[in-house]
Tab-separated table of C-alpha atoms in Angstrom:
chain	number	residue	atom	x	y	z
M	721	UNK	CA	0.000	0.000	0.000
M	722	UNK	CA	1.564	3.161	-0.943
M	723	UNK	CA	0.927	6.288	1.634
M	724	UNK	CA	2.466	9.190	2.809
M	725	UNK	CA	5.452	7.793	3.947
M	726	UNK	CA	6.644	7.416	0.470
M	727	UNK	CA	5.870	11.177	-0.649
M	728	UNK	CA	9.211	11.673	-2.266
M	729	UNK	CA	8.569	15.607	-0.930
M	730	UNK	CA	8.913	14.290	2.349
M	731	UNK	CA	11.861	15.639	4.049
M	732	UNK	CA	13.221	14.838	7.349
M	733	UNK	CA	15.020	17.099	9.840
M	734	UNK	CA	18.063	14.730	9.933
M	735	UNK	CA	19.251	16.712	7.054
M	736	UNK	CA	21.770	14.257	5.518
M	737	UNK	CA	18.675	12.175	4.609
M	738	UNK	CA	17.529	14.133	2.507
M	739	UNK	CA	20.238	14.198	0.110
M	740	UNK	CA	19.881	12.451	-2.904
M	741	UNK	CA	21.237	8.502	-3.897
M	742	UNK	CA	21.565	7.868	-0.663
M	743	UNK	CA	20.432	4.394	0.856
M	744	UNK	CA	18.420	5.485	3.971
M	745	UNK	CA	16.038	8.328	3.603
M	746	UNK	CA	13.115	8.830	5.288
M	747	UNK	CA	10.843	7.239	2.723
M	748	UNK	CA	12.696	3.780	4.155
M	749	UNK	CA	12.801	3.621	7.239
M	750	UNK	CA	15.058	-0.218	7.412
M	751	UNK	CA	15.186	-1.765	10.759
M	752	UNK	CA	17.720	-3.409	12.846
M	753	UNK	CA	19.379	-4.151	16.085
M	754	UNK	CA	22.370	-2.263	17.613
M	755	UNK	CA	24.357	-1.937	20.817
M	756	UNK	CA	27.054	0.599	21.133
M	757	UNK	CA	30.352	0.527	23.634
M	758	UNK	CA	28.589	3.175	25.807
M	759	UNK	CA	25.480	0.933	26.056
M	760	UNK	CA	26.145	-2.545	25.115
M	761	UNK	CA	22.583	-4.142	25.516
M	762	UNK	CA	21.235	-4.654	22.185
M	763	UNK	CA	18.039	-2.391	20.858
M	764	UNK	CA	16.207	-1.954	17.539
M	765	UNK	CA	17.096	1.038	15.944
M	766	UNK	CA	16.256	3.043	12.410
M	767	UNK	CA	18.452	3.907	9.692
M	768	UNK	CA	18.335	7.177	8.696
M	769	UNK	CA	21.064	9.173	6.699
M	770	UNK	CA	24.434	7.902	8.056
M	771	UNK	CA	23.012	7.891	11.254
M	772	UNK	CA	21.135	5.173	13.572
M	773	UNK	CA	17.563	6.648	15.827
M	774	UNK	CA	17.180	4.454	19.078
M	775	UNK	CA	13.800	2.985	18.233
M	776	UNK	CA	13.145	0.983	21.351
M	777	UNK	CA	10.137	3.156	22.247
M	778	UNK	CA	8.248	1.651	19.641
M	779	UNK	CA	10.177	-1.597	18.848
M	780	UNK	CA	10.902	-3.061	22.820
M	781	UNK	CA	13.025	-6.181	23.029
M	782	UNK	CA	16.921	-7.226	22.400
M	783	UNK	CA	15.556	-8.621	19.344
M	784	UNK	CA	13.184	-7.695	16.350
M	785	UNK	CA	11.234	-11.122	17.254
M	786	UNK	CA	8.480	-9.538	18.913
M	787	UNK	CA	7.471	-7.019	16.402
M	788	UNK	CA	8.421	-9.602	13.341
M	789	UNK	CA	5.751	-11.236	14.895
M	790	UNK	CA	2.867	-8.583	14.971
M	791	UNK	CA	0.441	-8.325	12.200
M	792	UNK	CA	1.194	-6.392	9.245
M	793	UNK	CA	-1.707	-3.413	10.383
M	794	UNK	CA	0.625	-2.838	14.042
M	795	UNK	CA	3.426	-2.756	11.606
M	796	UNK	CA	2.404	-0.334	9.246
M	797	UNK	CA	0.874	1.558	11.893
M	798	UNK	CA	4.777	1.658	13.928
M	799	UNK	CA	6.233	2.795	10.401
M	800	UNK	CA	3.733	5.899	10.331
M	801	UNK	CA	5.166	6.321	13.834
M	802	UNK	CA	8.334	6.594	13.471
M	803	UNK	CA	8.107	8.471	10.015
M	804	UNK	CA	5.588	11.245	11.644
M	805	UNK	CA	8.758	11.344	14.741
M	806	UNK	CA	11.655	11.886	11.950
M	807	UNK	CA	9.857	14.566	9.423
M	808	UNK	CA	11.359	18.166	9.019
M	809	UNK	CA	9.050	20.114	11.670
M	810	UNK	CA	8.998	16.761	14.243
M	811	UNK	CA	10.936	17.477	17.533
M	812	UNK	CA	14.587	16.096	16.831
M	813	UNK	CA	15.897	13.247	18.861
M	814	UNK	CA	19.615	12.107	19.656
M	815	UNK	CA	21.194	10.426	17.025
M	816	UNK	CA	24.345	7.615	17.185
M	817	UNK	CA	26.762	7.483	13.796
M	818	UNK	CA	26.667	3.948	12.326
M	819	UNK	CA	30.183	3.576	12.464
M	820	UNK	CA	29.825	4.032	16.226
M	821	UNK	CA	27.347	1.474	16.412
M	822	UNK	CA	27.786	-2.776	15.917
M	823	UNK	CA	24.987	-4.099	13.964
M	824	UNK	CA	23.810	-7.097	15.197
M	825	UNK	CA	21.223	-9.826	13.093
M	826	UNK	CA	18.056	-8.804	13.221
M	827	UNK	CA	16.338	-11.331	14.925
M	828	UNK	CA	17.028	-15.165	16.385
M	829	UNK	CA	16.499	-17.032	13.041
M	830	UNK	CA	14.538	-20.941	13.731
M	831	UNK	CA	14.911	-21.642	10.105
M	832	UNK	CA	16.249	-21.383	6.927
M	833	UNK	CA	15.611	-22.285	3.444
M	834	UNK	CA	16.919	-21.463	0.348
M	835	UNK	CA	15.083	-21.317	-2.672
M	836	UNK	CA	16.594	-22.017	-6.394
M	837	UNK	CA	14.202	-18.971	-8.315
M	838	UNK	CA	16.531	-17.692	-10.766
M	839	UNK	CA	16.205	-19.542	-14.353
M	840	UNK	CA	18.706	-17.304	-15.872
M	841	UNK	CA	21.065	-18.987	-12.997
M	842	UNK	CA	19.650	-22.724	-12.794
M	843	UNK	CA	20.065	-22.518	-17.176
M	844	UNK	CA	23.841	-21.081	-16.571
M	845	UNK	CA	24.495	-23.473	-14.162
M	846	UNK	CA	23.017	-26.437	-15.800
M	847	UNK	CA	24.950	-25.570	-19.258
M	848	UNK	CA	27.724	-26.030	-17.257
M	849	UNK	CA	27.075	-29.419	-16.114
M	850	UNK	CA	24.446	-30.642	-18.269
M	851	UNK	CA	24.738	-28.949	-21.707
M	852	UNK	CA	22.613	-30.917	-23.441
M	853	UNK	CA	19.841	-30.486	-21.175
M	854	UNK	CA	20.146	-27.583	-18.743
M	855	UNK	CA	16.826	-26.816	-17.398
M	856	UNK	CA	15.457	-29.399	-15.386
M	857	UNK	CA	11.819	-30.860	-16.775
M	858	UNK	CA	10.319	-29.779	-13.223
M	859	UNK	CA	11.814	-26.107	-13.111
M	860	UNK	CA	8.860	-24.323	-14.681
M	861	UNK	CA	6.240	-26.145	-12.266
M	862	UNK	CA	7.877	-25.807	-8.850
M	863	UNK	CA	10.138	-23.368	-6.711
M	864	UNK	CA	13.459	-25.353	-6.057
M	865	UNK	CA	14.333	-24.913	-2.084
M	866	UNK	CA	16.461	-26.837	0.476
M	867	UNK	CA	16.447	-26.480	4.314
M	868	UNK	CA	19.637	-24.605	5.099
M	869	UNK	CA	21.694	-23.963	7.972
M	870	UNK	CA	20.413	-21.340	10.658
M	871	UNK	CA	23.117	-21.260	12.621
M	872	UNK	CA	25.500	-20.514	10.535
M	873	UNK	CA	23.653	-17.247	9.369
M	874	UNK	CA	25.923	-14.452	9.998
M	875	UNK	CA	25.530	-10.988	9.943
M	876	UNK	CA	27.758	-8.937	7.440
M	877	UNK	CA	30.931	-8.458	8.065
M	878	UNK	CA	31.574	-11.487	9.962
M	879	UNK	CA	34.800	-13.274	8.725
M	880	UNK	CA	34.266	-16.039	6.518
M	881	UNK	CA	36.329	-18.866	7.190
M	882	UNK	CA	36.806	-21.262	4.419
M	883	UNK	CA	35.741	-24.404	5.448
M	884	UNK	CA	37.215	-28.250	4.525
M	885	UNK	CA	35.745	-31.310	3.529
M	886	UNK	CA	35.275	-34.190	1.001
M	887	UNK	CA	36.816	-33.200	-2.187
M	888	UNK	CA	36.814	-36.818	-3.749
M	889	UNK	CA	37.382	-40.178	-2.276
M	890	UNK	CA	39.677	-40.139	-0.131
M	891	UNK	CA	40.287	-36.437	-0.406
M	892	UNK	CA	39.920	-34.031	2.691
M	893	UNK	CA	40.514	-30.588	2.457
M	894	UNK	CA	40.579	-26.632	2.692
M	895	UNK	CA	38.032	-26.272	-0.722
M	896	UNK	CA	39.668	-24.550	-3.944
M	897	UNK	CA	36.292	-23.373	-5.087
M	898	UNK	CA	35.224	-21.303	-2.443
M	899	UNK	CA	32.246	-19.069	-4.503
M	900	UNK	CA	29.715	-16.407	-3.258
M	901	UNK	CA	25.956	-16.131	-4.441
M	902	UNK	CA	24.172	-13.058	-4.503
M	903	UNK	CA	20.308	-13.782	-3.237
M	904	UNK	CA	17.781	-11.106	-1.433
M	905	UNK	CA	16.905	-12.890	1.775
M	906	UNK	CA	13.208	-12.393	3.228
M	907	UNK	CA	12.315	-12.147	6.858
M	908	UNK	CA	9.193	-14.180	7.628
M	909	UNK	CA	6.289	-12.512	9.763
M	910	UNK	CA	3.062	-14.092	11.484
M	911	UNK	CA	3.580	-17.702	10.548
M	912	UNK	CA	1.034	-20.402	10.138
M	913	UNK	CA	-0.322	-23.237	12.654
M	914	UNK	CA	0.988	-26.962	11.499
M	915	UNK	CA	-1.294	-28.294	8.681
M	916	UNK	CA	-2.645	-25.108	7.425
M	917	UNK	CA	-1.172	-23.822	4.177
M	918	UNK	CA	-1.050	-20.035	3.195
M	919	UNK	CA	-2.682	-19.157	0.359
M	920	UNK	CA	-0.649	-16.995	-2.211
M	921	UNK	CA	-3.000	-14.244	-1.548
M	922	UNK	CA	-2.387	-13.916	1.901
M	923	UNK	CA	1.665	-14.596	1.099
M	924	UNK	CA	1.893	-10.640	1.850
M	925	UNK	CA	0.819	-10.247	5.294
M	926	UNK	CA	3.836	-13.072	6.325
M	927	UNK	CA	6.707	-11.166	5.051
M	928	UNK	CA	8.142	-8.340	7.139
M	929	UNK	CA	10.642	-7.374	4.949
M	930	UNK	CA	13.730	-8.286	3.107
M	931	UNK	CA	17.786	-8.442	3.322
M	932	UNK	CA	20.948	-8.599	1.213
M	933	UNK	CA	21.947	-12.464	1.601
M	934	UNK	CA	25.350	-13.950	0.779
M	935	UNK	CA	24.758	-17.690	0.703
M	936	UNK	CA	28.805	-18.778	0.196
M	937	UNK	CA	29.300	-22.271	-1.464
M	938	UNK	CA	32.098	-24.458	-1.786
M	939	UNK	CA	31.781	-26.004	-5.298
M	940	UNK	CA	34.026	-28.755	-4.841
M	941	UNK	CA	32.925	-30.021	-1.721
M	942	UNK	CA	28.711	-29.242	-2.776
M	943	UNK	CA	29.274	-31.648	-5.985
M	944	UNK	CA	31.063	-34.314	-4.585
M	945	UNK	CA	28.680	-35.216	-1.923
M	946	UNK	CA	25.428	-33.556	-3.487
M	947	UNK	CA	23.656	-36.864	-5.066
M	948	UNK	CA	20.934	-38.025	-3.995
M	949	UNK	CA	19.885	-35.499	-1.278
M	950	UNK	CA	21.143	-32.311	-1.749
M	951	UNK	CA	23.255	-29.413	-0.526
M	952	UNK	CA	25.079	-29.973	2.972
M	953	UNK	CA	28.678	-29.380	3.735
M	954	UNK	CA	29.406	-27.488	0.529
M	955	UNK	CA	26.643	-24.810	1.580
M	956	UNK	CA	26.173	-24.809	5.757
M	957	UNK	CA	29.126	-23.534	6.654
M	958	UNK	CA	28.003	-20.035	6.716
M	959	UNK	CA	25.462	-17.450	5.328
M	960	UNK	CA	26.146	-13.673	5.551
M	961	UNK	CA	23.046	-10.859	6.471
M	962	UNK	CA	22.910	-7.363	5.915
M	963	UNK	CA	22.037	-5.938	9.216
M	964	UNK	CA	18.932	-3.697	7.672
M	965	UNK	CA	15.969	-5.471	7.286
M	966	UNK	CA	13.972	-2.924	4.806
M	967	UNK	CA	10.149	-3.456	5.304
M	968	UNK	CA	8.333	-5.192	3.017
M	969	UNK	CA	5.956	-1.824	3.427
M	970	UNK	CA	9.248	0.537	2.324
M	971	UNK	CA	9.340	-1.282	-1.058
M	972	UNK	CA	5.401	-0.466	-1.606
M	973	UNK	CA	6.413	1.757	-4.536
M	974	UNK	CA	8.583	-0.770	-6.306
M	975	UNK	CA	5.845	-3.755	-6.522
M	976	UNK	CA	5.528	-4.976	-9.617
M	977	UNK	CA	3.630	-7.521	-11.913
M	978	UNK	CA	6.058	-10.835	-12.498
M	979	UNK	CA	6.644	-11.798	-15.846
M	980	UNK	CA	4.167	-14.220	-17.298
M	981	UNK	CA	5.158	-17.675	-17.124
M	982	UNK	CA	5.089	-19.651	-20.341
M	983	UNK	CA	4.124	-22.720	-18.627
M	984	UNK	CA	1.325	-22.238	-16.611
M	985	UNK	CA	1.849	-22.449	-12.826
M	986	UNK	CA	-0.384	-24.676	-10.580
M	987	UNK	CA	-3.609	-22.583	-9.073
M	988	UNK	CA	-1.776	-22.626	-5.665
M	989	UNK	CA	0.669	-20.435	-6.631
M	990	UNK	CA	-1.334	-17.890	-9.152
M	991	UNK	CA	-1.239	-14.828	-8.302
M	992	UNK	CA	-3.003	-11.637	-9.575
M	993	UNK	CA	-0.951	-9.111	-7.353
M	994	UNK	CA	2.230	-7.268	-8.090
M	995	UNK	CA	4.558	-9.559	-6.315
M	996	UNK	CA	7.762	-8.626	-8.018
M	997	UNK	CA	10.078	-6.294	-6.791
M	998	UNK	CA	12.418	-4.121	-8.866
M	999	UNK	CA	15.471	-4.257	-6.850
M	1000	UNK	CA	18.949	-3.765	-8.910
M	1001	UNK	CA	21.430	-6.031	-6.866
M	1002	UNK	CA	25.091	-5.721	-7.296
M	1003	UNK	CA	28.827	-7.652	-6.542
M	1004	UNK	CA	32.484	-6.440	-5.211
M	1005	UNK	CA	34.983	-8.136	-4.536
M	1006	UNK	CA	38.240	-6.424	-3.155
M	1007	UNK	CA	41.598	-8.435	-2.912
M	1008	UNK	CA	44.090	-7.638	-0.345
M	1009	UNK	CA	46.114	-5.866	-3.552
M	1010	UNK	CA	43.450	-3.856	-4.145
M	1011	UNK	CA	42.747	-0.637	-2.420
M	1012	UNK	CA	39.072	-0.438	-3.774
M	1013	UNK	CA	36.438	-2.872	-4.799
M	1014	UNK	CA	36.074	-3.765	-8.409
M	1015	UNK	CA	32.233	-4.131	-9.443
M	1016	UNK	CA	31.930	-7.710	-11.294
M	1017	UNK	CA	28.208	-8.076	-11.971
M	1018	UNK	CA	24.739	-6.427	-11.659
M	1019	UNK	CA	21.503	-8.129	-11.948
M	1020	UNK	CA	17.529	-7.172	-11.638
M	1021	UNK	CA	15.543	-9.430	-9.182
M	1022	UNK	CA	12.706	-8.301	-11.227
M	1023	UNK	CA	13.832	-11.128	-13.783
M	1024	UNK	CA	13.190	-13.520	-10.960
M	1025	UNK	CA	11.571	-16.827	-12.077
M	1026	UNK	CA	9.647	-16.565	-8.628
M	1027	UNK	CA	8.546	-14.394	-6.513
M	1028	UNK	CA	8.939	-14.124	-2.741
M	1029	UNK	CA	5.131	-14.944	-2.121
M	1030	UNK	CA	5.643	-18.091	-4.426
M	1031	UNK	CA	7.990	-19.109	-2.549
M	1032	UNK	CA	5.769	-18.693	0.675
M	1033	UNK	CA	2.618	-20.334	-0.711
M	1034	UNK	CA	4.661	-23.437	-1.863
M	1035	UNK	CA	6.826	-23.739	1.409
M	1036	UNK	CA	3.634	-23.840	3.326
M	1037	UNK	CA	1.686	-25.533	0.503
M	1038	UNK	CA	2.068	-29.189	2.868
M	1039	UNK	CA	1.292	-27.774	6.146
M	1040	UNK	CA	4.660	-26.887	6.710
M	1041	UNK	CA	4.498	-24.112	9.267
M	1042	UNK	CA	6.492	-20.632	9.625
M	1043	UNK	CA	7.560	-18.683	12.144
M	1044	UNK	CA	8.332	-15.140	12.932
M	1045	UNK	CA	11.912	-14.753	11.789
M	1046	UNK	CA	12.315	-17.386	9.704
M	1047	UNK	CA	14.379	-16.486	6.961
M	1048	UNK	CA	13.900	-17.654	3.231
M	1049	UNK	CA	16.933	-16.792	0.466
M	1050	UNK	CA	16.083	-16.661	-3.055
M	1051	UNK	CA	18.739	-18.157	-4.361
M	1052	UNK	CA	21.344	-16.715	-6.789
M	1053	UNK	CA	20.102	-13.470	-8.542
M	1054	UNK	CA	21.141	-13.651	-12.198
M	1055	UNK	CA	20.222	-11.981	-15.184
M	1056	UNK	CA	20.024	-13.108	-18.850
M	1057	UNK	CA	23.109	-10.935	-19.743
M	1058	UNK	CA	26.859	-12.723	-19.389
M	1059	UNK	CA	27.845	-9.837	-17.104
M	1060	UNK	CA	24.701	-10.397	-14.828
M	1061	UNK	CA	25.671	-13.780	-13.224
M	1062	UNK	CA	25.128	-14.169	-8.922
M	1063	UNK	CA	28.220	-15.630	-8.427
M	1064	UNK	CA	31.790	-17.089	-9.778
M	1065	UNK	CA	30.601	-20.133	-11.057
M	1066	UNK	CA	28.344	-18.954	-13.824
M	1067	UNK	CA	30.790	-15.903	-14.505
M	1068	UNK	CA	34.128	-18.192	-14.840
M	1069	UNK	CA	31.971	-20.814	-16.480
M	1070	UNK	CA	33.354	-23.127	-13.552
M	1071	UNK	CA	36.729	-22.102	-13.468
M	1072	UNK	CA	37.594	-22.241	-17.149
M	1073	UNK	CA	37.370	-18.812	-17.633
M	1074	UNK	CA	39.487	-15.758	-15.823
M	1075	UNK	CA	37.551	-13.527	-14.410
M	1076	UNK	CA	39.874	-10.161	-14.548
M	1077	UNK	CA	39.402	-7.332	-11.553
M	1078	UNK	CA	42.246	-5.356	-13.227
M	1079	UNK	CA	45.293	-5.505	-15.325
M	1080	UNK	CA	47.108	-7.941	-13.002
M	1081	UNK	CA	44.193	-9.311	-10.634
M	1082	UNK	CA	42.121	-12.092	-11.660
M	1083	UNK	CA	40.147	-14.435	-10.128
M	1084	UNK	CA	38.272	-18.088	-10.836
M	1085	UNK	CA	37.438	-18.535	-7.467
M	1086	UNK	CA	37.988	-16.819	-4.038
M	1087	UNK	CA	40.917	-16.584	-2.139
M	1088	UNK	CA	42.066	-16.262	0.898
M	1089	UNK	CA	41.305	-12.273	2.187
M	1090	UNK	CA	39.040	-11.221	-0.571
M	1091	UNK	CA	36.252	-9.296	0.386
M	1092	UNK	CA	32.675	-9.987	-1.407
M	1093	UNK	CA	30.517	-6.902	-0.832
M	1094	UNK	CA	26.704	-6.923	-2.222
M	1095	UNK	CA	24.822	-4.276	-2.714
M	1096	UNK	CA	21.451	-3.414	-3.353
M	1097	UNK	CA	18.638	-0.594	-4.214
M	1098	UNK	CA	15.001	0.073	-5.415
M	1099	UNK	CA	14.407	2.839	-7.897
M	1100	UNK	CA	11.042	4.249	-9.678
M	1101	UNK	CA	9.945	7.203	-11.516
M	1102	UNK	CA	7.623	9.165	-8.754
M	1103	UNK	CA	9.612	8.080	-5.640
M	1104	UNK	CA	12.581	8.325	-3.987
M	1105	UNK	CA	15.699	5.681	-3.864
M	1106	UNK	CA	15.844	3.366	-1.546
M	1107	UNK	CA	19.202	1.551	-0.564
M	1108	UNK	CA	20.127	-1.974	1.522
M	1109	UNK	CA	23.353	-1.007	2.756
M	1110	UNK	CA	25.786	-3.833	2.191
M	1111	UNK	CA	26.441	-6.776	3.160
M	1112	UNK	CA	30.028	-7.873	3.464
M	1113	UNK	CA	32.211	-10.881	4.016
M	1114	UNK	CA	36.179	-11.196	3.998
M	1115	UNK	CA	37.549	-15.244	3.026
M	1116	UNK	CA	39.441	-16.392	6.482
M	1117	UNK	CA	42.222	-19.203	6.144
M	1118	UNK	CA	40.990	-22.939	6.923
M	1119	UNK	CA	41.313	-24.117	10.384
M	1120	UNK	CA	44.387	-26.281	10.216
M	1121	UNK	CA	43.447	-28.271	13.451
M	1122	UNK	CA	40.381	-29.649	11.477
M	1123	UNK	CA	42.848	-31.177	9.496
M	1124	UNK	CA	44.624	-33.620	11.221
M	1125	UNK	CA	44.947	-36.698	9.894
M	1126	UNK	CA	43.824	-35.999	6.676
M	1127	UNK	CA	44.574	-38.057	3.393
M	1128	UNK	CA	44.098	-35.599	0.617
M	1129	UNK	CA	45.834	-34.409	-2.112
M	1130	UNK	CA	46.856	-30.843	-1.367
């Protein structure tokens, strides 16, 4: 529902957001959880401009679990709140700079799933791998997930240590195919009771809002021990968060009608609403012999295959109940364009091909101090910019103590 709080006239009397291109002016409004050294117990708090607003008068709790779990009327009715206390003419309240503050995750995550809802990615990946048949027969009909890893969910910039395992038989080891993916996570609201689906129409009122998401993959490790069941190893070891969690009310104005799917979808998960969300999502990676990051792709998650209530209607399709902060990741964002690829294994074509940050830097997969840094923002004709932040990881060296007693090749 677009209201007030997305006048683009609106103006705030924290006067640094109102400039524009920034991420966080007060047409957003993100949400997340703080603590500084001054006062180390953790609070909810607001973005706005480079600064952070000590929301705990209307968001109580260590956590964002409580209000993840109102309905969506209290939580449109807290954003009109809080955008009534931070417009030009509103009696101005202490502020904290982010970089005095430690972002915590938003909220204490029971599960995780991961979806697969890119087709530009799942064709990419299965030319790779299966050129003569790349797009699985059941693609078109269903929305691809696996139950992930919760607690290895990070938030960004956490250090990402690569992890060891199976790279063969009889091969243990620090992997040599340690890859990001670029994904939008999605915070789950009001959840449903055991045995009783949500219908796609009602998808809506269950998100709170949405994330940058880093789900990092070791290739080598994920297709050794993949068949028959899955992701495990190659995929648990960790999952980085942006801190903000931008309200699924904030991107109102960038809604949008999905793409038309050739082959029609079951009625379950028809929809008639605009359930697609322009969001332009972008990659960095810095190396320790670069001074600044080097953009390597850029891709729409409007050219998602589907959309985040999809994903909800067909999660909860068997009963399967949600939670309040739950978190679902979309899986890689990728476009149809070479350059648009989520991550290093569609834009190196598996290693075969360099990818080149400069002159004399080039990469097929990470190593070991690179920095991945994803960004993301919303943009329309009418209404202001919205940004993400980032959401930022830096490769760690294996644990060498895992190692012991290893037979491997390395």
């Amino acid at each position: 529902m677009i209201d007030e709080t997305h006048d683009p006239g609106l103006t705030s009397w924290v006067e640094p957001a109102n400039e524009p291109g920034i991420d966080f002016p007060i047409q957003n409004l993100p949400l997340g959880i703080f603590r500084t050294r001054e006062n180390p117990t953790p609070r909810a708090g607001i973005a706005i401009g480079d600064f952070v607003l000590d929301a705990s008068e209307w968001i109580p709790g260590t956590t964002l679990d409580g209000y993840m779990a109102l309905p969506q009327s209290d939580r449109r009715d807290i954003r009109h709140r809080i955008s009534r206390a931070l417009e030009k003419g509103a009696v101005t309240r202490g502020l904290l700079s982010q970089t005095d503050c430690e972002m915590l995750l938003p909220g204490t995550i029971g599960d995780y799933t991961d979806f697969y809802a890119s087709i530009h990615h799942a064709r990419a990946v299965g030319s790779i791998f299966r050129p003569e048949n790349p797009l699985l027969p059941n693609y078109k009909h269903v929305p691809i997930g696996y139950h992930g890893r919760a607690s290895s969910v990070v938030v960004s910039g956490t250090g990402v240590r690569r992890p060891s395992g199976q790279l063969g038989a009889g091969i243990f080891g620090p992997t040599q195919q340690l890859d990001y993916e670029l994904e939008l996570g999605a915070w789950v609201g009001p959840g449903n009771a055991l045995g009783e689906p949500i219908p796609i129409s009602h998808a809506d009122r269950h998100i709170v809002g949405v994330c940058l998401l880093n789900d990092w993959s070791a290739r080598d490790i994920q297709r050794w021990e993949y068949q028959p069941l899955g992701p495990f190893l190659g995929k648990n070891f960790c999952t980085s968060a942006s801190p903000w969690l931008v309200t699924w009310e904030a991107l109102a104005p960038f809604r949008t009608t999905p793409a038309e799917h050739e082959t029609p979808v079951l009625p379950y998960l028809q929809s008639a609403g605009a359930d697609a969300l322009t969001i332009t999502l972008e990659v960095f990676i810095r190396t320790q012999d670069l001074g600044e990051p080097v953009q390597v792709s850029s891709a729409s998650f409007r050219d998602m295959y589907w959309t985040i209530p999809q994903m909800i209607a067909h999660h909860t399709s068997n009963g399967c109940p949600l939670r309040p902060c739950d978190l679902l990741g979309s899986g890689t964002v990728s476009g149809s364009d070479g350059n648009a690829g989520g991550c290093l294994l569609e834009l190196t074509r598996n290693g075969s091909k360099v990818l080149q940050l400069t002159a004399s830097v080039r990469r097929c997969y990470l190593e070991d101090g690179d920095e991945v840094i994803l960004r993301g923002y919303c943009n329309a004709s009418g209404f202001r910019r919205i940004g993400f932040g980032v959401c930022s990881g830096r490769i760690l060296t294996a644990c060498m103590e895992s190692l012991a007693g290893r037979r491997d090749a390395f």
